[in-house]
Amino acid sequence: MKQEIVFATLGSMMTIVFLMIVNLLTSPEHLWFLYPSHILILWPVSLYFLNEKQYKFGVLFAGLVIIFFLSINNYFNSPGHPWVLYAAYPIVLIVVLTFLGKASIKLSVAIIGSLAAILYYSILNYYFSPGYPWAVYPAYAVLWWPALIYFIKSKRYFGLSVFGTFLTVVFFIVIRAISTPNVIWEVFPIFLILWWPLSMYFYGSNKRTREV
């Protein structure tokens, strides 16, 4: 493994230097060599952490490298809009959940993580693009996190279908109201999603009948 790490380190360094030289000689106005460089950096470092069985620190390092790469890309290509902040939260969340270990599957962690995500993206929405409340999209996504943990752990699958249907119906109604208030299109996906709890209810009824 040590030989593989040395090989990966030398290979990554040689490739990065080569790509940088080609970039500066052919198109210095755009530093495209940065895109493959962060992947090449992760190669030997990942092998090192795997060899040392320090998986948590490997995830931490990978998260820092990705955030650093995105920050540089943001600075050089679109410094007027800090879009790196949108990608930072899920990366940080993955690192935090990795360090929490088995505690990461607790319902309390899911509730705190989802509420923090909603608050975080709502703040970004308010300060950087208040014209459209796009924060409802990540809010809808992260609310599934604690819901899945609660209903699956308690084996309440019909309850999950009811909650998921309710959440989805509210989501479609809100999206229609803020995006196309004059077009009532949400009835079509709502009709489809209603089949989920309906089928779960009859499946449960048939199962109980067969057991009796």
PDB file of C-alpha atoms in Angstrom:
ATOM      1  CA  MET A   1       0.000   0.000   0.000  1.00  0.00           C
ATOM      2  CA  LYS A   2       2.867   2.400   0.765  1.00  0.00           C
ATOM      3  CA  GLN A   3       4.264   1.899  -2.731  1.00  0.00           C
ATOM      4  CA  GLU A   4       0.830   2.622  -4.168  1.00  0.00           C
ATOM      5  CA  ILE A   5       0.637   5.837  -2.125  1.00  0.00           C
ATOM      6  CA  VAL A   6       4.057   6.972  -3.355  1.00  0.00           C
ATOM      7  CA  PHE A   7       3.103   6.104  -6.925  1.00  0.00           C
ATOM      8  CA  ALA A   8      -0.212   7.970  -6.621  1.00  0.00           C
ATOM      9  CA  THR A   9       1.515  11.010  -5.073  1.00  0.00           C
ATOM     10  CA  LEU A  10       4.186  11.267  -7.758  1.00  0.00           C
ATOM     11  CA  GLY A  11       1.678  10.582 -10.508  1.00  0.00           C
ATOM     12  CA  SER A  12      -0.701  13.243  -9.234  1.00  0.00           C
ATOM     13  CA  MET A  13       2.046  15.848  -8.886  1.00  0.00           C
ATOM     14  CA  MET A  14       3.405  15.142 -12.369  1.00  0.00           C
ATOM     15  CA  THR A  15      -0.057  15.300 -13.916  1.00  0.00           C
ATOM     16  CA  ILE A  16      -0.979  18.544 -12.139  1.00  0.00           C
ATOM     17  CA  VAL A  17       2.296  20.221 -13.183  1.00  0.00           C
ATOM     18  CA  PHE A  18       1.853  19.007 -16.758  1.00  0.00           C
ATOM     19  CA  LEU A  19      -1.734  20.253 -16.986  1.00  0.00           C
ATOM     20  CA  MET A  20      -0.768  23.579 -15.408  1.00  0.00           C
ATOM     21  CA  ILE A  21       2.035  24.137 -17.934  1.00  0.00           C
ATOM     22  CA  VAL A  22      -0.239  23.257 -20.853  1.00  0.00           C
ATOM     23  CA  ASN A  23      -2.944  25.526 -19.449  1.00  0.00           C
ATOM     24  CA  LEU A  24      -0.626  28.510 -19.013  1.00  0.00           C
ATOM     25  CA  LEU A  25       0.904  28.058 -22.468  1.00  0.00           C
ATOM     26  CA  THR A  26      -2.301  27.553 -24.424  1.00  0.00           C
ATOM     27  CA  SER A  27      -5.117  29.344 -22.578  1.00  0.00           C
ATOM     28  CA  PRO A  28      -3.834  31.349 -19.604  1.00  0.00           C
ATOM     29  CA  GLU A  29      -7.044  33.391 -19.481  1.00  0.00           C
ATOM     30  CA  HIS A  30      -8.925  30.388 -18.095  1.00  0.00           C
ATOM     31  CA  LEU A  31      -7.346  28.214 -15.401  1.00  0.00           C
ATOM     32  CA  TRP A  32      -9.009  24.962 -16.393  1.00  0.00           C
ATOM     33  CA  PHE A  33      -6.260  22.799 -14.871  1.00  0.00           C
ATOM     34  CA  LEU A  34      -7.868  23.426 -11.469  1.00  0.00           C
ATOM     35  CA  TYR A  35     -10.804  21.184 -12.359  1.00  0.00           C
ATOM     36  CA  PRO A  36      -8.891  17.885 -12.572  1.00  0.00           C
ATOM     37  CA  SER A  37      -6.352  18.959  -9.944  1.00  0.00           C
ATOM     38  CA  HIS A  38      -8.604  18.517  -6.928  1.00  0.00           C
ATOM     39  CA  ILE A  39      -9.472  14.981  -8.061  1.00  0.00           C
ATOM     40  CA  LEU A  40      -5.785  14.196  -8.498  1.00  0.00           C
ATOM     41  CA  ILE A  41      -5.065  15.530  -5.009  1.00  0.00           C
ATOM     42  CA  LEU A  42      -7.727  13.294  -3.497  1.00  0.00           C
ATOM     43  CA  TRP A  43      -6.227  10.189  -5.103  1.00  0.00           C
ATOM     44  CA  PRO A  44      -3.056   9.739  -2.960  1.00  0.00           C
ATOM     45  CA  VAL A  45      -4.611  11.279   0.135  1.00  0.00           C
ATOM     46  CA  SER A  46      -7.548   8.871   0.006  1.00  0.00           C
ATOM     47  CA  LEU A  47      -5.154   5.937  -0.288  1.00  0.00           C
ATOM     48  CA  TYR A  48      -3.263   7.217   2.758  1.00  0.00           C
ATOM     49  CA  PHE A  49      -6.345   7.506   4.962  1.00  0.00           C
ATOM     50  CA  LEU A  50      -7.589   4.114   3.794  1.00  0.00           C
ATOM     51  CA  ASN A  51      -4.233   2.572   4.658  1.00  0.00           C
ATOM     52  CA  GLU A  52      -4.275   4.166   8.115  1.00  0.00           C
ATOM     53  CA  LYS A  53      -7.984   3.281   8.547  1.00  0.00           C
ATOM     54  CA  GLN A  54      -8.734   6.895   9.388  1.00  0.00           C
ATOM     55  CA  TYR A  55     -11.907   7.053   7.354  1.00  0.00           C
ATOM     56  CA  LYS A  56     -13.449   9.994   9.188  1.00  0.00           C
ATOM     57  CA  PHE A  57     -10.422  12.200   8.640  1.00  0.00           C
ATOM     58  CA  GLY A  58     -10.365  11.088   5.021  1.00  0.00           C
ATOM     59  CA  VAL A  59     -13.910  12.348   4.567  1.00  0.00           C
ATOM     60  CA  LEU A  60     -12.973  15.579   6.370  1.00  0.00           C
ATOM     61  CA  PHE A  61      -9.987  16.170   4.100  1.00  0.00           C
ATOM     62  CA  ALA A  62     -12.017  15.394   0.981  1.00  0.00           C
ATOM     63  CA  GLY A  63     -14.699  17.838   2.097  1.00  0.00           C
ATOM     64  CA  LEU A  64     -12.151  20.591   2.709  1.00  0.00           C
ATOM     65  CA  VAL A  65     -10.508  20.013  -0.670  1.00  0.00           C
ATOM     66  CA  ILE A  66     -13.855  20.129  -2.504  1.00  0.00           C
ATOM     67  CA  ILE A  67     -14.951  23.310  -0.708  1.00  0.00           C
ATOM     68  CA  PHE A  68     -11.560  24.911  -1.408  1.00  0.00           C
ATOM     69  CA  PHE A  69     -11.765  23.962  -5.083  1.00  0.00           C
ATOM     70  CA  LEU A  70     -15.303  25.295  -5.407  1.00  0.00           C
ATOM     71  CA  SER A  71     -14.281  28.518  -3.653  1.00  0.00           C
ATOM     72  CA  ILE A  72     -11.417  29.083  -6.097  1.00  0.00           C
ATOM     73  CA  ASN A  73     -13.675  28.287  -9.029  1.00  0.00           C
ATOM     74  CA  ASN A  74     -16.274  30.703  -7.671  1.00  0.00           C
ATOM     75  CA  TYR A  75     -13.683  33.448  -7.186  1.00  0.00           C
ATOM     76  CA  PHE A  76     -12.182  33.223 -10.663  1.00  0.00           C
ATOM     77  CA  ASN A  77     -15.327  32.591 -12.712  1.00  0.00           C
ATOM     78  CA  SER A  78     -18.162  34.381 -10.915  1.00  0.00           C
ATOM     79  CA  PRO A  79     -16.858  36.483  -8.028  1.00  0.00           C
ATOM     80  CA  GLY A  80     -20.036  38.570  -7.967  1.00  0.00           C
ATOM     81  CA  HIS A  81     -22.180  35.699  -6.742  1.00  0.00           C
ATOM     82  CA  PRO A  82     -20.961  33.396  -3.929  1.00  0.00           C
ATOM     83  CA  TRP A  83     -22.625  30.235  -5.234  1.00  0.00           C
ATOM     84  CA  VAL A  84     -20.123  28.103  -3.320  1.00  0.00           C
ATOM     85  CA  LEU A  85     -22.262  28.722  -0.239  1.00  0.00           C
ATOM     86  CA  TYR A  86     -25.071  26.669  -1.764  1.00  0.00           C
ATOM     87  CA  ALA A  87     -22.849  23.599  -2.059  1.00  0.00           C
ATOM     88  CA  ALA A  88     -21.061  24.070   1.271  1.00  0.00           C
ATOM     89  CA  TYR A  89     -23.882  22.883   3.542  1.00  0.00           C
ATOM     90  CA  PRO A  90     -24.338  19.326   2.180  1.00  0.00           C
ATOM     91  CA  ILE A  91     -20.560  18.827   2.164  1.00  0.00           C
ATOM     92  CA  VAL A  92     -20.256  19.991   5.774  1.00  0.00           C
ATOM     93  CA  LEU A  93     -23.277  17.866   6.694  1.00  0.00           C
ATOM     94  CA  ILE A  94     -21.670  14.725   5.265  1.00  0.00           C
ATOM     95  CA  VAL A  95     -18.521  15.391   7.288  1.00  0.00           C
ATOM     96  CA  VAL A  96     -20.497  15.983  10.486  1.00  0.00           C
ATOM     97  CA  LEU A  97     -22.592  12.840   9.999  1.00  0.00           C
ATOM     98  CA  THR A  98     -19.432  10.825   9.376  1.00  0.00           C
ATOM     99  CA  PHE A  99     -17.923  11.954  12.671  1.00  0.00           C
ATOM    100  CA  LEU A 100     -21.187  11.250  14.506  1.00  0.00           C
ATOM    101  CA  GLY A 101     -20.977   7.632  13.417  1.00  0.00           C
ATOM    102  CA  LYS A 102     -23.915   5.512  14.566  1.00  0.00           C
ATOM    103  CA  ALA A 103     -25.535   8.557  16.163  1.00  0.00           C
ATOM    104  CA  SER A 104     -26.092   9.979  12.672  1.00  0.00           C
ATOM    105  CA  ILE A 105     -29.135   7.745  12.182  1.00  0.00           C
ATOM    106  CA  LYS A 106     -30.930   9.147  15.233  1.00  0.00           C
ATOM    107  CA  LEU A 107     -34.194  10.984  14.685  1.00  0.00           C
ATOM    108  CA  SER A 108     -32.983  13.963  16.718  1.00  0.00           C
ATOM    109  CA  VAL A 109     -29.967  14.381  14.445  1.00  0.00           C
ATOM    110  CA  ALA A 110     -32.201  14.223  11.370  1.00  0.00           C
ATOM    111  CA  ILE A 111     -34.569  16.845  12.792  1.00  0.00           C
ATOM    112  CA  ILE A 112     -31.740  19.212  13.712  1.00  0.00           C
ATOM    113  CA  GLY A 113     -30.000  18.680  10.367  1.00  0.00           C
ATOM    114  CA  SER A 114     -33.149  19.273   8.338  1.00  0.00           C
ATOM    115  CA  LEU A 115     -34.179  22.367  10.308  1.00  0.00           C
ATOM    116  CA  ALA A 116     -30.640  23.746  10.020  1.00  0.00           C
ATOM    117  CA  ALA A 117     -30.736  23.175   6.253  1.00  0.00           C
ATOM    118  CA  ILE A 118     -34.083  24.958   5.921  1.00  0.00           C
ATOM    119  CA  LEU A 119     -32.814  27.904   7.967  1.00  0.00           C
ATOM    120  CA  TYR A 120     -29.492  28.019   6.112  1.00  0.00           C
ATOM    121  CA  TYR A 121     -30.992  28.046   2.627  1.00  0.00           C
ATOM    122  CA  SER A 122     -33.755  30.430   3.670  1.00  0.00           C
ATOM    123  CA  ILE A 123     -31.089  32.926   4.776  1.00  0.00           C
ATOM    124  CA  LEU A 124     -29.217  32.512   1.479  1.00  0.00           C
ATOM    125  CA  ASN A 125     -32.490  32.930  -0.388  1.00  0.00           C
ATOM    126  CA  TYR A 126     -33.327  36.103   1.514  1.00  0.00           C
ATOM    127  CA  TYR A 127     -29.946  37.793   1.087  1.00  0.00           C
ATOM    128  CA  PHE A 128     -28.883  36.734  -2.420  1.00  0.00           C
ATOM    129  CA  SER A 129     -32.076  36.153  -4.390  1.00  0.00           C
ATOM    130  CA  PRO A 130     -35.129  37.462  -2.533  1.00  0.00           C
ATOM    131  CA  GLY A 131     -37.157  37.780  -5.719  1.00  0.00           C
ATOM    132  CA  TYR A 132     -38.105  34.095  -5.774  1.00  0.00           C
ATOM    133  CA  PRO A 133     -38.520  31.824  -2.699  1.00  0.00           C
ATOM    134  CA  TRP A 134     -36.540  28.894  -4.081  1.00  0.00           C
ATOM    135  CA  ALA A 135     -35.732  27.710  -0.538  1.00  0.00           C
ATOM    136  CA  VAL A 136     -38.944  25.667  -0.626  1.00  0.00           C
ATOM    137  CA  TYR A 137     -37.217  23.145  -2.933  1.00  0.00           C
ATOM    138  CA  PRO A 138     -34.418  22.093  -0.537  1.00  0.00           C
ATOM    139  CA  ALA A 139     -36.910  22.355   2.344  1.00  0.00           C
ATOM    140  CA  TYR A 140     -39.142  19.774   0.695  1.00  0.00           C
ATOM    141  CA  ALA A 141     -36.169  17.481   0.103  1.00  0.00           C
ATOM    142  CA  VAL A 142     -34.683  17.606   3.615  1.00  0.00           C
ATOM    143  CA  LEU A 143     -38.027  17.090   5.362  1.00  0.00           C
ATOM    144  CA  TRP A 144     -37.984  13.543   3.993  1.00  0.00           C
ATOM    145  CA  TRP A 145     -34.892  12.804   6.063  1.00  0.00           C
ATOM    146  CA  PRO A 146     -36.467  12.713   9.562  1.00  0.00           C
ATOM    147  CA  ALA A 147     -39.730  11.370   8.133  1.00  0.00           C
ATOM    148  CA  LEU A 148     -38.048   8.319   6.619  1.00  0.00           C
ATOM    149  CA  ILE A 149     -36.103   7.583   9.794  1.00  0.00           C
ATOM    150  CA  TYR A 150     -39.195   7.859  12.010  1.00  0.00           C
ATOM    151  CA  PHE A 151     -41.645   5.875   9.910  1.00  0.00           C
ATOM    152  CA  ILE A 152     -39.222   3.183   8.762  1.00  0.00           C
ATOM    153  CA  LYS A 153     -37.843   2.553  12.252  1.00  0.00           C
ATOM    154  CA  SER A 154     -41.361   2.259  13.632  1.00  0.00           C
ATOM    155  CA  LYS A 155     -42.423   0.203  10.580  1.00  0.00           C
ATOM    156  CA  ARG A 156     -45.350   2.515   9.956  1.00  0.00           C
ATOM    157  CA  TYR A 157     -45.233   2.360   6.182  1.00  0.00           C
ATOM    158  CA  PHE A 158     -48.822   3.450   5.693  1.00  0.00           C
ATOM    159  CA  GLY A 159     -48.106   6.448   7.897  1.00  0.00           C
ATOM    160  CA  LEU A 160     -45.113   7.235   5.707  1.00  0.00           C
ATOM    161  CA  SER A 161     -47.310   7.163   2.615  1.00  0.00           C
ATOM    162  CA  VAL A 162     -49.824   9.519   4.252  1.00  0.00           C
ATOM    163  CA  PHE A 163     -47.155  11.930   5.438  1.00  0.00           C
ATOM    164  CA  GLY A 164     -45.293  11.807   2.127  1.00  0.00           C
ATOM    165  CA  THR A 165     -48.492  12.436   0.211  1.00  0.00           C
ATOM    166  CA  PHE A 166     -49.438  15.353   2.449  1.00  0.00           C
ATOM    167  CA  LEU A 167     -45.955  16.871   2.170  1.00  0.00           C
ATOM    168  CA  THR A 168     -45.918  16.478  -1.608  1.00  0.00           C
ATOM    169  CA  VAL A 169     -49.412  17.937  -2.033  1.00  0.00           C
ATOM    170  CA  VAL A 170     -48.467  20.998   0.027  1.00  0.00           C
ATOM    171  CA  PHE A 171     -45.239  21.328  -1.947  1.00  0.00           C
ATOM    172  CA  PHE A 172     -47.006  21.294  -5.312  1.00  0.00           C
ATOM    173  CA  ILE A 173     -49.613  23.785  -4.134  1.00  0.00           C
ATOM    174  CA  VAL A 174     -46.929  26.169  -2.877  1.00  0.00           C
ATOM    175  CA  ILE A 175     -44.854  25.835  -6.044  1.00  0.00           C
ATOM    176  CA  ARG A 176     -47.864  26.542  -8.219  1.00  0.00           C
ATOM    177  CA  ALA A 177     -48.808  29.565  -6.104  1.00  0.00           C
ATOM    178  CA  ILE A 178     -45.361  31.164  -6.321  1.00  0.00           C
ATOM    179  CA  SER A 179     -44.465  30.137  -9.876  1.00  0.00           C
ATOM    180  CA  THR A 180     -47.612  29.961 -11.997  1.00  0.00           C
ATOM    181  CA  PRO A 181     -50.530  31.282  -9.929  1.00  0.00           C
ATOM    182  CA  ASN A 182     -52.842  31.435 -12.955  1.00  0.00           C
ATOM    183  CA  VAL A 183     -52.369  27.806 -14.016  1.00  0.00           C
ATOM    184  CA  ILE A 184     -53.823  25.094 -11.803  1.00  0.00           C
ATOM    185  CA  TRP A 185     -51.483  22.290 -12.873  1.00  0.00           C
ATOM    186  CA  GLU A 186     -50.855  20.754  -9.453  1.00  0.00           C
ATOM    187  CA  VAL A 187     -54.044  18.666  -9.626  1.00  0.00           C
ATOM    188  CA  PHE A 188     -52.377  16.242 -12.047  1.00  0.00           C
ATOM    189  CA  PRO A 189     -49.382  15.211  -9.904  1.00  0.00           C
ATOM    190  CA  ILE A 190     -51.570  15.356  -6.788  1.00  0.00           C
ATOM    191  CA  PHE A 191     -53.959  12.839  -8.355  1.00  0.00           C
ATOM    192  CA  LEU A 192     -51.047  10.498  -9.035  1.00  0.00           C
ATOM    193  CA  ILE A 193     -49.512  10.782  -5.559  1.00  0.00           C
ATOM    194  CA  LEU A 194     -52.881   9.972  -3.927  1.00  0.00           C
ATOM    195  CA  TRP A 195     -52.545   6.427  -5.262  1.00  0.00           C
ATOM    196  CA  TRP A 196     -49.619   5.835  -2.904  1.00  0.00           C
ATOM    197  CA  PRO A 197     -51.509   5.839   0.446  1.00  0.00           C
ATOM    198  CA  LEU A 198     -54.552   4.277  -1.232  1.00  0.00           C
ATOM    199  CA  SER A 199     -52.536   1.283  -2.441  1.00  0.00           C
ATOM    200  CA  MET A 200     -50.720   1.006   0.902  1.00  0.00           C
ATOM    201  CA  TYR A 201     -54.043   0.952   2.770  1.00  0.00           C
ATOM    202  CA  PHE A 202     -55.542  -1.831   0.668  1.00  0.00           C
ATOM    203  CA  TYR A 203     -52.277  -3.769   0.735  1.00  0.00           C
ATOM    204  CA  GLY A 204     -52.319  -3.645   4.528  1.00  0.00           C
ATOM    205  CA  SER A 205     -55.994  -4.645   4.627  1.00  0.00           C
ATOM    206  CA  ASN A 206     -55.421  -7.645   2.364  1.00  0.00           C
ATOM    207  CA  LYS A 207     -52.407  -8.710   4.378  1.00  0.00           C
ATOM    208  CA  ARG A 208     -54.373  -8.629   7.643  1.00  0.00           C
ATOM    209  CA  THR A 209     -57.206 -10.585   5.990  1.00  0.00           C
ATOM    210  CA  ARG A 210     -54.841 -13.324   4.821  1.00  0.00           C
ATOM    211  CA  GLU A 211     -53.304 -13.589   8.303  1.00  0.00           C
ATOM    212  CA  VAL A 212     -56.742 -14.055   9.845  1.00  0.00           C
TER     213      VAL A 212
END
